[in-house]
PDB file of C-alpha atoms in Angstrom:
ATOM      1  CA  MET A   1      93.004 129.896 148.135  1.00 52.00           C
ATOM      2  CA  TYR A   2      92.079 126.759 150.069  1.00 50.00           C
ATOM      3  CA  LYS A   3      89.863 128.774 152.471  1.00 55.00           C
ATOM      4  CA  ARG A   4      88.016 130.375 149.567  1.00 52.00           C
ATOM      5  CA  GLN A   5      87.545 127.016 147.903  1.00 53.00           C
ATOM      6  CA  ARG A   6      86.370 125.436 151.187  1.00 58.00           C
ATOM      7  CA  SER A   7      83.962 128.295 151.861  1.00 55.00           C
ATOM      8  CA  TYR A   8      82.609 128.083 148.279  1.00 54.00           C
ATOM      9  CA  ILE A   9      82.078 124.322 148.644  1.00 59.00           C
ATOM     10  CA  ASP A  10      80.666 124.369 152.223  1.00 58.00           C
ATOM     11  CA  ASP A  11      78.444 127.473 152.057  1.00 56.00           C
ATOM     12  CA  GLY A  12      77.601 127.434 148.373  1.00 60.00           C
ATOM     13  CA  VAL A  13      77.874 124.170 146.490  1.00 67.00           C
ATOM     14  CA  ASP A  14      76.916 121.754 149.304  1.00 72.00           C
ATOM     15  CA  THR A  15      73.883 123.846 150.250  1.00 72.00           C
ATOM     16  CA  MET A  16      72.764 124.159 146.617  1.00 71.00           C
ATOM     17  CA  VAL A  17      73.188 120.396 146.056  1.00 78.00           C
ATOM     18  CA  GLU A  18      71.022 119.696 149.161  1.00 78.00           C
ATOM     19  CA  ALA A  19      68.388 122.134 147.903  1.00 74.00           C
ATOM     20  CA  LEU A  20      68.343 120.431 144.485  1.00 78.00           C
ATOM     21  CA  ARG A  21      68.003 116.979 146.091  1.00 85.00           C
ATOM     22  CA  SER A  22      65.044 118.132 148.094  1.00 85.00           C
ATOM     23  CA  GLU A  23      63.651 119.917 145.030  1.00 83.00           C
ATOM     24  CA  ASP A  24      63.680 123.218 146.856  1.00 79.00           C
ATOM     25  CA  TYR A  25      64.423 125.469 143.893  1.00 75.00           C
ATOM     26  CA  SER A  26      63.753 128.708 145.689  1.00 80.00           C
ATOM     27  CA  THR A  27      66.454 127.845 148.287  1.00 78.00           C
ATOM     28  CA  PHE A  28      68.758 126.847 145.457  1.00 73.00           C
ATOM     29  CA  TYR A  29      68.327 130.232 143.732  1.00 77.00           C
ATOM     30  CA  MET A  30      68.594 132.132 146.973  1.00 77.00           C
ATOM     31  CA  VAL A  31      71.783 130.270 148.070  1.00 70.00           C
ATOM     32  CA  ASN A  32      73.190 130.596 144.565  1.00 71.00           C
ATOM     33  CA  ASN A  33      72.563 134.350 144.477  1.00 75.00           C
ATOM     34  CA  GLU A  34      73.469 135.051 148.130  1.00 75.00           C
ATOM     35  CA  TYR A  35      76.404 132.682 148.653  1.00 69.00           C
ATOM     36  CA  GLY A  36      77.260 130.794 145.464  1.00 64.00           C
ATOM     37  CA  THR A  37      77.861 133.609 143.004  1.00 69.00           C
ATOM     38  CA  PRO A  38      79.916 135.831 145.367  1.00 71.00           C
ATOM     39  CA  ARG A  39      81.877 132.874 146.695  1.00 68.00           C
ATOM     40  CA  SER A  40      82.311 131.549 143.167  1.00 70.00           C
ATOM     41  CA  ALA A  41      83.694 134.923 142.111  1.00 74.00           C
ATOM     42  CA  ALA A  42      86.032 134.907 145.124  1.00 72.00           C
ATOM     43  CA  PHE A  43      87.116 131.348 144.272  1.00 72.00           C
ATOM     44  CA  ILE A  44      87.680 132.271 140.607  1.00 80.00           C
ATOM     45  CA  GLU A  45      89.657 135.299 141.762  1.00 82.00           C
ATOM     46  CA  ALA A  46      91.717 133.011 144.009  1.00 79.00           C
ATOM     47  CA  LEU A  47      92.275 130.670 141.046  1.00 82.00           C
ATOM     48  CA  ASN A  48      93.373 133.626 138.918  1.00 89.00           C
ATOM     49  CA  ASP A  49      95.705 134.772 141.695  1.00 87.00           C
ATOM     50  CA  PHE A  50      97.078 131.241 141.961  1.00 88.00           C
ATOM     51  CA  GLY A  51      97.522 131.098 138.159  1.00 92.00           C
ATOM     52  CA  LYS A  52      99.353 134.423 138.318  1.00 94.00           C
ATOM     53  CA  TYR A  53     101.522 133.108 141.166  1.00 93.00           C
ATOM     54  CA  ILE A  54     102.338 129.980 139.124  1.00 94.00           C
ATOM     55  CA  GLY A  55     103.112 132.146 136.095  1.00 94.00           C
ATOM     56  CA  ASP A  56     105.364 134.385 138.186  1.00 95.00           C
ATOM     57  CA  GLN A  57     107.136 131.346 139.633  1.00 96.00           C
ATOM     58  CA  GLN A  58     107.585 129.875 136.166  1.00 96.00           C
ATOM     59  CA  GLN A  59     108.963 133.159 134.871  1.00 96.00           C
ATOM     60  CA  ALA A  60     111.326 133.391 137.861  1.00 96.00           C
ATOM     61  CA  THR A  61     112.470 129.809 137.170  1.00 96.00           C
ATOM     62  CA  ILE A  62     112.966 130.604 133.471  1.00 97.00           C
ATOM     63  CA  ASP A  63     114.885 133.785 134.349  1.00 97.00           C
ATOM     64  CA  GLN A  64     117.071 131.843 136.803  1.00 97.00           C
ATOM     65  CA  ALA A  65     117.662 129.113 134.203  1.00 97.00           C
ATOM     66  CA  GLU A  66     118.662 131.730 131.615  1.00 97.00           C
ATOM     67  CA  ALA A  67     121.015 133.385 134.106  1.00 97.00           C
ATOM     68  CA  ASN A  68     122.541 129.984 134.967  1.00 97.00           C
ATOM     69  CA  PHE A  69     122.880 129.165 131.268  1.00 97.00           C
ATOM     70  CA  ASN A  70     124.574 132.503 130.592  1.00 97.00           C
ATOM     71  CA  ARG A  71     126.963 131.945 133.508  1.00 97.00           C
ATOM     72  CA  ALA A  72     127.691 128.448 132.222  1.00 97.00           C
ATOM     73  CA  MET A  73     128.404 129.801 128.737  1.00 97.00           C
ATOM     74  CA  VAL A  74     130.756 132.409 130.190  1.00 97.00           C
ATOM     75  CA  ALA A  75     132.481 129.694 132.241  1.00 97.00           C
ATOM     76  CA  VAL A  76     132.822 127.478 129.157  1.00 97.00           C
ATOM     77  CA  GLY A  77     134.194 130.425 127.167  1.00 97.00           C
ATOM     78  CA  ILE A  78     136.717 131.182 129.883  1.00 98.00           C
ATOM     79  CA  ALA A  79     137.664 127.501 130.113  1.00 98.00           C
ATOM     80  CA  VAL A  80     138.159 127.281 126.334  1.00 98.00           C
ATOM     81  CA  GLY A  81     140.229 130.485 126.402  1.00 97.00           C
ATOM     82  CA  LEU A  82     142.367 129.166 129.245  1.00 98.00           C
ATOM     83  CA  ALA A  83     142.760 125.848 127.450  1.00 97.00           C
ATOM     84  CA  LEU A  84     143.955 127.656 124.316  1.00 97.00           C
ATOM     85  CA  LEU A  85     146.397 129.753 126.348  1.00 97.00           C
ATOM     86  CA  LEU A  86     147.659 126.620 128.104  1.00 97.00           C
ATOM     87  CA  MET A  87     148.052 124.884 124.762  1.00 97.00           C
ATOM     88  CA  VAL A  88     150.065 127.798 123.331  1.00 96.00           C
ATOM     89  CA  PHE A  89     152.174 127.957 126.499  1.00 96.00           C
ATOM     90  CA  CYS A  90     152.846 124.189 126.374  1.00 95.00           C
ATOM     91  CA  ARG A  91     153.739 124.417 122.678  1.00 93.00           C
ATOM     92  CA  ILE A  92     156.227 127.207 123.345  1.00 93.00           C
ATOM     93  CA  LEU A  93     157.653 125.418 126.377  1.00 92.00           C
ATOM     94  CA  PHE A  94     157.857 122.087 124.532  1.00 89.00           C
ATOM     95  CA  GLY A  95     159.487 123.820 121.577  1.00 88.00           C
ATOM     96  CA  ARG A  96     162.139 125.423 123.733  1.00 86.00           C
ATOM     97  CA  LEU A  97     162.860 122.448 125.961  1.00 84.00           C
ATOM     98  CA  VAL A  98     162.606 119.579 123.476  1.00 84.00           C
ATOM     99  CA  VAL A  99     162.220 120.516 119.811  1.00 88.00           C
ATOM    100  CA  ARG A 100     164.885 123.225 119.563  1.00 88.00           C
ATOM    101  CA  PRO A 101     167.603 121.083 121.240  1.00 86.00           C
ATOM    102  CA  LEU A 102     166.685 118.114 119.022  1.00 87.00           C
ATOM    103  CA  VAL A 103     166.946 120.293 115.915  1.00 90.00           C
ATOM    104  CA  GLU A 104     170.295 121.530 117.207  1.00 88.00           C
ATOM    105  CA  ALA A 105     171.462 117.923 117.725  1.00 87.00           C
ATOM    106  CA  GLY A 106     170.355 117.085 114.177  1.00 89.00           C
ATOM    107  CA  GLN A 107     172.370 120.032 112.844  1.00 90.00           C
ATOM    108  CA  HIS A 108     175.448 118.795 114.727  1.00 87.00           C
ATOM    109  CA  PHE A 109     174.973 115.316 113.256  1.00 87.00           C
ATOM    110  CA  ASP A 110     174.712 116.835 109.771  1.00 91.00           C
ATOM    111  CA  LYS A 111     177.938 118.840 110.286  1.00 88.00           C
ATOM    112  CA  ILE A 112     179.780 115.789 111.591  1.00 86.00           C
ATOM    113  CA  ALA A 113     178.480 113.703 108.667  1.00 88.00           C
ATOM    114  CA  ALA A 114     179.767 116.413 106.289  1.00 88.00           C
ATOM    115  CA  GLY A 115     183.206 116.188 107.926  1.00 86.00           C
ATOM    116  CA  ASP A 116     183.024 119.427 109.937  1.00 86.00           C
ATOM    117  CA  LEU A 117     184.310 118.565 113.412  1.00 83.00           C
ATOM    118  CA  THR A 118     185.009 122.197 114.368  1.00 84.00           C
ATOM    119  CA  SER A 119     181.534 123.265 115.518  1.00 83.00           C
ATOM    120  CA  ARG A 120     181.170 123.490 119.270  1.00 86.00           C
ATOM    121  CA  VAL A 121     178.590 121.214 120.956  1.00 85.00           C
ATOM    122  CA  GLU A 122     177.175 122.769 124.131  1.00 86.00           C
ATOM    123  CA  VAL A 123     175.548 120.708 126.864  1.00 86.00           C
ATOM    124  CA  ARG A 124     173.020 122.990 128.598  1.00 85.00           C
ATOM    125  CA  SER A 125     170.977 120.563 130.689  1.00 84.00           C
ATOM    126  CA  HIS A 126     171.153 117.215 132.417  1.00 86.00           C
ATOM    127  CA  ASN A 127     167.864 115.785 131.143  1.00 86.00           C
ATOM    128  CA  GLU A 128     167.555 113.335 128.248  1.00 85.00           C
ATOM    129  CA  ILE A 129     168.258 116.056 125.673  1.00 84.00           C
ATOM    130  CA  GLY A 130     171.355 117.077 127.663  1.00 86.00           C
ATOM    131  CA  GLN A 131     172.497 113.452 127.713  1.00 88.00           C
ATOM    132  CA  LEU A 132     172.030 113.254 123.951  1.00 87.00           C
ATOM    133  CA  MET A 133     174.054 116.439 123.435  1.00 87.00           C
ATOM    134  CA  ALA A 134     176.795 115.108 125.768  1.00 90.00           C
ATOM    135  CA  ALA A 135     176.946 111.911 123.680  1.00 90.00           C
ATOM    136  CA  VAL A 136     177.199 113.990 120.475  1.00 88.00           C
ATOM    137  CA  LYS A 137     180.002 115.999 122.079  1.00 88.00           C
ATOM    138  CA  ARG A 138     181.870 112.819 123.115  1.00 90.00           C
ATOM    139  CA  MET A 139     181.413 111.363 119.630  1.00 89.00           C
ATOM    140  CA  GLN A 140     182.715 114.575 118.028  1.00 88.00           C
ATOM    141  CA  GLU A 141     185.741 114.658 120.344  1.00 89.00           C
ATOM    142  CA  SER A 142     186.475 110.982 119.666  1.00 91.00           C
ATOM    143  CA  LEU A 143     186.206 111.515 115.911  1.00 89.00           C
ATOM    144  CA  THR A 144     188.492 114.559 116.201  1.00 89.00           C
ATOM    145  CA  ARG A 145     191.097 112.443 118.023  1.00 91.00           C
ATOM    146  CA  THR A 146     190.755 109.654 115.457  1.00 90.00           C
ATOM    147  CA  VAL A 147     191.154 112.099 112.560  1.00 89.00           C
ATOM    148  CA  ALA A 148     194.195 113.678 114.275  1.00 89.00           C
ATOM    149  CA  THR A 149     195.737 110.220 114.758  1.00 92.00           C
ATOM    150  CA  VAL A 150     195.083 109.344 111.105  1.00 92.00           C
ATOM    151  CA  ARG A 151     196.608 112.663 110.006  1.00 91.00           C
ATOM    152  CA  ARG A 152     199.721 112.024 112.102  1.00 92.00           C
ATOM    153  CA  GLY A 153     199.932 108.568 110.538  1.00 90.00           C
ATOM    154  CA  VAL A 154     199.497 110.047 107.062  1.00 92.00           C
ATOM    155  CA  ASP A 155     202.159 112.672 107.837  1.00 90.00           C
ATOM    156  CA  GLU A 156     204.527 109.955 109.039  1.00 90.00           C
ATOM    157  CA  ILE A 157     203.795 107.876 105.933  1.00 92.00           C
ATOM    158  CA  THR A 158     204.337 110.950 103.764  1.00 91.00           C
ATOM    159  CA  VAL A 159     207.672 111.680 105.473  1.00 89.00           C
ATOM    160  CA  GLY A 160     208.635 108.010 105.222  1.00 89.00           C
ATOM    161  CA  SER A 161     207.661 107.792 101.562  1.00 90.00           C
ATOM    162  CA  ARG A 162     209.616 110.997 100.824  1.00 89.00           C
ATOM    163  CA  GLU A 163     212.609 109.555 102.590  1.00 88.00           C
ATOM    164  CA  ILE A 164     212.215 106.334 100.620  1.00 89.00           C
ATOM    165  CA  ALA A 165     211.807 108.309  97.388  1.00 87.00           C
ATOM    166  CA  ALA A 166     214.893 110.378  98.230  1.00 87.00           C
ATOM    167  CA  GLY A 167     216.773 107.191  99.081  1.00 86.00           C
ATOM    168  CA  ASN A 168     215.612 105.598  95.846  1.00 86.00           C
ATOM    169  CA  THR A 169     216.646 108.661  93.897  1.00 85.00           C
ATOM    170  CA  ASP A 170     220.027 108.646  95.646  1.00 82.00           C
ATOM    171  CA  LEU A 171     220.400 104.912  95.081  1.00 82.00           C
ATOM    172  CA  SER A 172     219.335 105.263  91.487  1.00 81.00           C
ATOM    173  CA  SER A 173     221.808 108.065  90.817  1.00 82.00           C
ATOM    174  CA  ARG A 174     224.587 106.074  92.539  1.00 79.00           C
ATOM    175  CA  CYS A 175     223.646 103.028  90.508  1.00 82.00           C
ATOM    176  CA  LEU A 176     223.868 105.098  87.378  1.00 77.00           C
ATOM    177  CA  LEU A 177     227.159 106.468  88.507  1.00 76.00           C
ATOM    178  CA  TYR A 178     228.558 103.010  89.265  1.00 76.00           C
ATOM    179  CA  THR A 179     227.103 101.618  86.082  1.00 73.00           C
ATOM    180  CA  SER A 180     228.612 104.440  84.131  1.00 69.00           C
ATOM    181  CA  ASP A 181     231.977 103.973  85.904  1.00 67.00           C
ATOM    182  CA  ALA A 182     231.835 100.217  85.322  1.00 66.00           C
ATOM    183  CA  ALA A 183     230.998 100.712  81.711  1.00 65.00           C
ATOM    184  CA  ASP A 184     233.863 103.148  81.329  1.00 67.00           C
ATOM    185  CA  GLU A 185     236.207 100.682  82.986  1.00 69.00           C
ATOM    186  CA  GLY A 186     234.939  97.882  80.838  1.00 63.00           C
ATOM    187  CA  LEU A 187     235.593  99.880  77.758  1.00 63.00           C
ATOM    188  CA  GLY A 188     238.904 100.978  78.994  1.00 58.00           C
ATOM    189  CA  VAL A 189     238.144 104.573  78.978  1.00 53.00           C
TER     190      VAL A 189
END
């Protein structure tokens, strides 16, 4: 394109401008018809070719941008899908490792608070949840021992109070017997 433009300027335009300066109109028309018009047409054709080249390059750039945008949208879609899968996986994992054992610990606390010390507390891990479950187990065992000690004490008190009641009954019946005997003796019966 540059060669066609240079040839149009050098052979056509410059020569025609010189002819017009010198007021040589016949040279102007001759140069215009012989060199200017054909070289002008060649230059215009070169400009059209260049415009087509620019248009093709723009279209190629637009096509590449659309392809890049589509790839980016696919990548974003995949990333969002993976993020959702990761979120579901973390929720399930968190539920199994943390929430379920905490719910289980809460159920054990409720049973203990209701007086049921018979349910078995299992320690399945050594993490913080496992330590909590071990503490619940120790508390349950300690409460079981305390309740057993209190029951033994109550049983001993019950036996002692029965023995006292039996002794009182025996003493009372002997007192009645002695009182009755004394009354009979006092009356001379």
